[in-house]
XYZ file of C-alpha atoms in Angstrom:
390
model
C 159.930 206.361 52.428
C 156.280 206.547 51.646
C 155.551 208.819 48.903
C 157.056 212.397 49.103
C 156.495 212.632 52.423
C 160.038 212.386 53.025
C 162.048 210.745 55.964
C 161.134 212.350 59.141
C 157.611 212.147 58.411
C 157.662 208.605 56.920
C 159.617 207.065 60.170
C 157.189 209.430 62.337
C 153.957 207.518 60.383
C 155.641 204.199 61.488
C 156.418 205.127 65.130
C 152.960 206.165 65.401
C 152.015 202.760 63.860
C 153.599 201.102 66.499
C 152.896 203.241 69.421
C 148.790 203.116 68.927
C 149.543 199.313 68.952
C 151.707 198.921 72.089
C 149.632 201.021 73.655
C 146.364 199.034 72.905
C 147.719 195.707 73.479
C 148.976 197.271 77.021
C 146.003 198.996 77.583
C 143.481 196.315 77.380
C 145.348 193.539 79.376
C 145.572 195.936 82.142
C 141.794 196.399 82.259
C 141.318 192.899 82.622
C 143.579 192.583 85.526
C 142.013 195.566 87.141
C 138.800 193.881 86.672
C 140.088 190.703 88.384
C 141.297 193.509 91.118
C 137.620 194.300 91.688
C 136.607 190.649 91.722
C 133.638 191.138 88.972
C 131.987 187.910 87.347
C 132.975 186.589 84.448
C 130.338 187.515 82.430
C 131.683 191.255 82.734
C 134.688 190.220 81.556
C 132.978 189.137 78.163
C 131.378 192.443 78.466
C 134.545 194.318 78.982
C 136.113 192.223 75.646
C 132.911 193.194 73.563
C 133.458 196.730 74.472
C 136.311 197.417 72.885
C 134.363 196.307 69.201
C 131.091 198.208 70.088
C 132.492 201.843 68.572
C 134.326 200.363 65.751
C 131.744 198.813 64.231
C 129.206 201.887 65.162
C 131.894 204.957 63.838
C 134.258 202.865 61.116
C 132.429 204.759 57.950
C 131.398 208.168 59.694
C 135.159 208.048 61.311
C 136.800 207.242 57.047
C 134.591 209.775 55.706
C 135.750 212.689 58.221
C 139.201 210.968 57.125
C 138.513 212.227 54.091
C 137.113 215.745 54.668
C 139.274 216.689 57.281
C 142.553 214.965 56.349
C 144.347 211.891 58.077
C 146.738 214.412 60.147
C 144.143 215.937 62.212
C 141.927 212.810 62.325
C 145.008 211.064 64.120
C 145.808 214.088 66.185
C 141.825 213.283 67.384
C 142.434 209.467 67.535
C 145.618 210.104 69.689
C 144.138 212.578 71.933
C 141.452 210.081 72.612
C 143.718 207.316 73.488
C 145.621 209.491 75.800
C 142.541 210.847 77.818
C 141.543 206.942 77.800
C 144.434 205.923 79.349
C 144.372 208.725 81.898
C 140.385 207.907 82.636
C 141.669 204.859 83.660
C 144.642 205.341 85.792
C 142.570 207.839 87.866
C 139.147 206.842 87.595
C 139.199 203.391 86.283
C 138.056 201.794 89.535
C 134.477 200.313 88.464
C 133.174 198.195 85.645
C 131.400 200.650 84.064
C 134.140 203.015 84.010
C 136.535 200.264 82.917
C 133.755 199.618 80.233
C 133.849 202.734 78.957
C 137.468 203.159 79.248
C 137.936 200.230 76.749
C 135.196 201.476 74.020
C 136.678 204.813 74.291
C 140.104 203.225 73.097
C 138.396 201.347 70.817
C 137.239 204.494 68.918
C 140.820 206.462 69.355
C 142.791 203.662 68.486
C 140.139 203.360 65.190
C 140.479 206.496 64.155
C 144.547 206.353 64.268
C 144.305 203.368 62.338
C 142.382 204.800 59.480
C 144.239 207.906 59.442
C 147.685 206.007 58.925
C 146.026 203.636 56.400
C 144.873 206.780 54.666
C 147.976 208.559 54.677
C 149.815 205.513 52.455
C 147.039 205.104 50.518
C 146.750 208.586 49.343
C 150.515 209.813 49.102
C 152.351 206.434 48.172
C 152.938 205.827 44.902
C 150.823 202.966 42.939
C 153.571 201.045 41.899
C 154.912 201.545 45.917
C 151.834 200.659 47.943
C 152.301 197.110 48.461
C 156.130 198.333 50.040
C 154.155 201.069 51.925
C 151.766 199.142 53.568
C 153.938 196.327 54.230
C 156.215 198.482 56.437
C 153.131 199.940 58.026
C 151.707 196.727 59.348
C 155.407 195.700 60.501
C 155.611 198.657 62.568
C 151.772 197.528 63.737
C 153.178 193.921 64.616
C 156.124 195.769 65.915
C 154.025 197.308 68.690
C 151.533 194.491 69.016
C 154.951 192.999 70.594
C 155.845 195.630 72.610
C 152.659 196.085 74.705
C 152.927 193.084 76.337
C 156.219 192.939 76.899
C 155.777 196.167 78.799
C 153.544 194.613 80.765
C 156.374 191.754 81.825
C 158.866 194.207 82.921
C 155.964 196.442 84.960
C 154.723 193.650 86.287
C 157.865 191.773 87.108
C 156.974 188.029 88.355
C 153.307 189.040 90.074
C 150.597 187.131 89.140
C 148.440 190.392 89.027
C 150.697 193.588 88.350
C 150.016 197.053 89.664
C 148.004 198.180 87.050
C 148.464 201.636 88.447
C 151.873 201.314 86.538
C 150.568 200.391 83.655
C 148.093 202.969 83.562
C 150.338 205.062 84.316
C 153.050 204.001 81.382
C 149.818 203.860 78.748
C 149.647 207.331 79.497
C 153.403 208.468 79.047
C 152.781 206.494 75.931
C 149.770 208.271 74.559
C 151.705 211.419 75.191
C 154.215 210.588 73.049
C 151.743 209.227 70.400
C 149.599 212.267 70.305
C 152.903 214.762 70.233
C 154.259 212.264 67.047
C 151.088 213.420 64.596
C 152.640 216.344 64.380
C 156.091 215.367 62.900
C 153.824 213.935 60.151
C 154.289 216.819 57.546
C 151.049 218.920 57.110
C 150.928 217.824 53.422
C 149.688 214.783 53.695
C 146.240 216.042 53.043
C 146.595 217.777 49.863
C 144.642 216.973 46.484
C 142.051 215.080 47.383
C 138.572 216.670 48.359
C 136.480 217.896 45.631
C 135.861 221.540 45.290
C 132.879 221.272 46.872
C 134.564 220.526 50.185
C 134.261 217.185 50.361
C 134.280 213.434 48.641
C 130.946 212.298 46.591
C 129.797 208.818 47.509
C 127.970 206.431 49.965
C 129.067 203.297 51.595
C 126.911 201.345 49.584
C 128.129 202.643 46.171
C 131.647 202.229 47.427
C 131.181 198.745 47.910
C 129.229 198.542 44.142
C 132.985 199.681 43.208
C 134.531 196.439 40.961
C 136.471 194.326 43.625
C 135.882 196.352 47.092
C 133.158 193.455 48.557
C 136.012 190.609 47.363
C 139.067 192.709 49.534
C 137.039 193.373 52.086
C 135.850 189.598 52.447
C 139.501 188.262 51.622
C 140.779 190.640 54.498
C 138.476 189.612 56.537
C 138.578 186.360 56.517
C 142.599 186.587 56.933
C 142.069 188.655 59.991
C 139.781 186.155 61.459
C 142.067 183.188 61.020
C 144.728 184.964 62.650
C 142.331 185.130 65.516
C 141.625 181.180 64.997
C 145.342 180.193 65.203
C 146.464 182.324 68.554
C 143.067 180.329 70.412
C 142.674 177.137 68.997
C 147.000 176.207 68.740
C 146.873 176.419 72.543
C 143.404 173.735 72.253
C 145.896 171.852 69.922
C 148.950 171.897 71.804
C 147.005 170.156 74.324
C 145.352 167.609 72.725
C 148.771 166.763 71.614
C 150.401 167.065 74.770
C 152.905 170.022 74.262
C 153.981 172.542 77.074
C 152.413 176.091 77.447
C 155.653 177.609 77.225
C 156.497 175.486 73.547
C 152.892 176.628 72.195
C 153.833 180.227 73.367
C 157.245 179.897 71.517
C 155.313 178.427 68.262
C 152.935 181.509 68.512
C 155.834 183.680 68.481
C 157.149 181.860 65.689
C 154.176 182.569 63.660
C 154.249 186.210 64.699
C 157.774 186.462 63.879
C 157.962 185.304 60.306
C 154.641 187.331 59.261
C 156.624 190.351 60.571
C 159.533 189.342 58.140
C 157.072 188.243 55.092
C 155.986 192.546 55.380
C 159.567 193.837 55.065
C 160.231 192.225 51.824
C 156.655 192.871 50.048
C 157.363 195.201 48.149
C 160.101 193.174 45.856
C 158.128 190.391 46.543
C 155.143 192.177 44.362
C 157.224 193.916 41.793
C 158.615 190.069 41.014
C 155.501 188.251 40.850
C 152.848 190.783 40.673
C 149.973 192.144 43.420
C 147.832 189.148 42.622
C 150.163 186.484 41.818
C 151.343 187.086 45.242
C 147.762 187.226 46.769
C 146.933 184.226 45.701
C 150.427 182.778 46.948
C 149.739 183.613 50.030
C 146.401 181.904 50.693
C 147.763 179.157 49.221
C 150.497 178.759 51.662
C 148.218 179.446 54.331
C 145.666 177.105 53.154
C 148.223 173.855 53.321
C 149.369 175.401 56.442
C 146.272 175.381 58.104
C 145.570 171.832 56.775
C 149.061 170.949 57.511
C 148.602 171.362 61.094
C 145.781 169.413 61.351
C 147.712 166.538 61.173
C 149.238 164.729 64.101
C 153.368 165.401 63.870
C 156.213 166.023 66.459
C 156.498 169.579 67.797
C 159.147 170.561 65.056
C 157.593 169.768 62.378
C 154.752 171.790 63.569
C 157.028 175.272 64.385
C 157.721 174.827 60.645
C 154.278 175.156 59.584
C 153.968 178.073 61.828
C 156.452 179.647 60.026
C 155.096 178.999 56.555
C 151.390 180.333 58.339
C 153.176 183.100 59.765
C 154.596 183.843 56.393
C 150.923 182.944 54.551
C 149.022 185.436 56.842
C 151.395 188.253 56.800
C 151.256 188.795 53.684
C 147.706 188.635 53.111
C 146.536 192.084 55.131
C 148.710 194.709 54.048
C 148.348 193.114 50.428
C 143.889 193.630 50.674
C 145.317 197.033 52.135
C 146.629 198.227 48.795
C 144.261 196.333 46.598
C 141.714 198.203 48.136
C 143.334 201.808 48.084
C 143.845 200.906 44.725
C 139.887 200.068 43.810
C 138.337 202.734 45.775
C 137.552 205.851 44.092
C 139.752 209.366 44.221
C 139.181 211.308 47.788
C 137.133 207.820 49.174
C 140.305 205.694 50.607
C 139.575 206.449 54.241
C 136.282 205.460 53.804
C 137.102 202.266 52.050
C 139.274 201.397 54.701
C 137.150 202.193 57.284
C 134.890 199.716 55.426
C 137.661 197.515 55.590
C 138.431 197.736 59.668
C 134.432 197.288 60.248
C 134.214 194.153 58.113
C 137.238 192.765 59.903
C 135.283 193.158 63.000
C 132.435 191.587 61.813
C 134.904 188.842 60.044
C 136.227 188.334 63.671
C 132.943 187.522 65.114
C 131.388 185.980 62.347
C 133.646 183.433 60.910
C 135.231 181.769 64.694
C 131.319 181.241 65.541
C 130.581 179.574 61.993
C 134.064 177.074 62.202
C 133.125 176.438 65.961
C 130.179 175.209 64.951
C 130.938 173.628 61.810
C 134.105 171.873 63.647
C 132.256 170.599 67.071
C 132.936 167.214 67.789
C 136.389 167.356 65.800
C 138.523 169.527 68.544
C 140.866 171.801 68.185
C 142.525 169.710 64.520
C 139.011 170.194 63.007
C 139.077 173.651 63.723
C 142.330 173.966 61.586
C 140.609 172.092 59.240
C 137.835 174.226 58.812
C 139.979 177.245 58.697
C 142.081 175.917 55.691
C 138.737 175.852 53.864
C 137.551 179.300 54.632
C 141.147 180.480 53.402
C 140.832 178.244 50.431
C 137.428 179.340 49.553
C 138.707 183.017 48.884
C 141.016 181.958 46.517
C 137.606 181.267 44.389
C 136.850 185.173 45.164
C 139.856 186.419 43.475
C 138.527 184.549 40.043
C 138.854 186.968 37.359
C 140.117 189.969 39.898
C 143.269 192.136 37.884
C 144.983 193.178 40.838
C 148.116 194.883 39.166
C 146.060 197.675 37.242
């Protein structure tokens, strides 16, 4: 249970986490295979990628401070009901680039503010000493989903090479239905106690990230993100080089997926035992040799193993900068602060892959791993000084 929100609304908060996800990682697919339906050049399929990043980076901070004004109920009630006329735009009028183009930025932005709204509901009615549990079911039920989509997208599309995205349009909207009626399960109390009397939370952007720690979570998350990123493109690169089948590579990505998924159901004791930044710092580490780990030429079982231990590493690294920074940012400014958070990943996702790609040409796919363990290692250096259990 999260807080005192009680049962019902605590397993509705996690159905919704998983729902926004399955629904994303359905959604967006699907657009590419309609786009392949309308034979466009490849360069709009780069478009039709960037799209989907274009609103989050342009609405993360306005979307956490309404977060914060208007409370994280009604902000994913918005989110939901954005997602759902999305995925209806596109099964009826999703027939063009353009509209497919704004189909996908218009999910971006619903599934945005959904995300920030569930963040903020954790952050502002777990306990302290509870948050690390909180957000460690939270992001299961997010990996939870991130599963799901596609695997709705195997049984739809049975054994076609391009499936009737129709169907799938048609299931994302069912879906978003059932997303947008689940906000309101969430009890109405999630909102209480936290604007000002004014109306409304004091504070900028900029002065939230002048708050002690806030620019060192939001890097660390960041840069965890963005190595999750790394892994799912480059492994394939590696599996290559290396000679291993699509369908083992596949299995060792699942692997990976798997075990973070398991690292978030036992955070919680996993904190209380070692404390918030013993376990931090853990966690990079284990990623760190992982990375480097897998750099090295070995037989395919020896490398599922250090998937596992990556999967493990990385797992525990988001919902971990989750709490830290719900716990640094100031009374009534969570949502905003993550907001922050979500638009730094972002940039953290386009950032760091160009910076190793370039850093690691000429060494393939191992260099890139290399590289990676660095970046990882390097925020260890960040945390230098950082009281994370206060």
């Amino acid at each position: 249970m999260i807080g005192e929100l009680g049962r019902r609304s605590s397993t509705a908060l996690l159905v919704h986490s998983a729902l926004i996800q399955a629904v994303t990682f359905l959604v967006r697919p699907a657009t590419t295979y309609r786009a392949l339906e309308l034979d466009v050049p490849g360069f709009a399929l780069g478009l039709l990628a960037a799209s989907y990043a274009v609103f989050p980076l342009l609405l993360a901070l306005p979307i956490g401070g309404l977060v914060d004004r208007l409370g994280e109920r009604r902000l994913m009630a918005i989110g939901a009901a954005v997602v759902l006329g999305c995925s209806a735009f596109l099964l009826f009028w999703g027939t063009s680039v353009p509209a497919l183009v704004a189909g996908t930025a218009l999910l971006g932005a619903g599934q945005l503010a959904c995300v920030v709204g569930q963040q903020a509901v954790v952050a502002n009615n777990a306990a302290s000493t509870r948050l690390d549990s909180a957000f460690g079911y939270l992001t299961f039920a997010a990996s939870l989903g991130q599963a799901l989509g596609p695997l709705a997208i195997s049984v739809v599309g049975g054994a076609s090479v391009r499936p009737n995205t129709n169907a799938i349009f048609l299931l994302a909207t069912a879906m978003s239905l059932v997303l947008f009626l689940t906000t309101f399960v969430i009890s109405s109390k999630v909102s209480r106690g936290r604007r000002t009397a004014k109306g409304g939370p004091k504070g900028s952007a900029v002065a939230l990230l002048r708050t002690p720690g806030v620019v060192r979570a939001l890097a660390t998350s960041a840069t965890v993100l963005a190595v999750v990123d790394l892994t799912v493109v480059y492994l394939p690169a590696l599996g290559a080089e290396r000679g291993l089948t699509a369908a083992t590579v596949g299995l060792m990505l699942t692997v990976r997926a798997v075990f973070s998924m398991v690292s978030r159901l036992g955070l919680g004791s996993m904190s209380r035992k070692l404390g918030r930044m013993k376990l931090l710092v853990l966690s990079l580490a284990i990623s760190t040799v992982s990375l480097g780990v897998a750099a090295i030429p070995m037989p395919a079982w020896l490398l599922f193993i250090v998937m596992a231990f990556l999967g493990l590493g990385l797992g525990i690294g988001q919902p971990l900068t989750m709490s830290w920074l719900s716990a640094q940012a100031p009374e009534g400014q969570r949502g905003r602060a993550l907001a922050l958070r979500l638009a730094g990943n972002r940039v953290g996702q386009v950032v760091l892959p160009s910076a190793i790609g370039v850093v690691a040409v000429g060494l393939g796919a191992a260099g890139v791993f290399l590289a990676s363990a660095v970046a990882v290692g390097g925020t260890m250096l960040l945390l230098r000084g950082v009281r994370l259990d206060d």
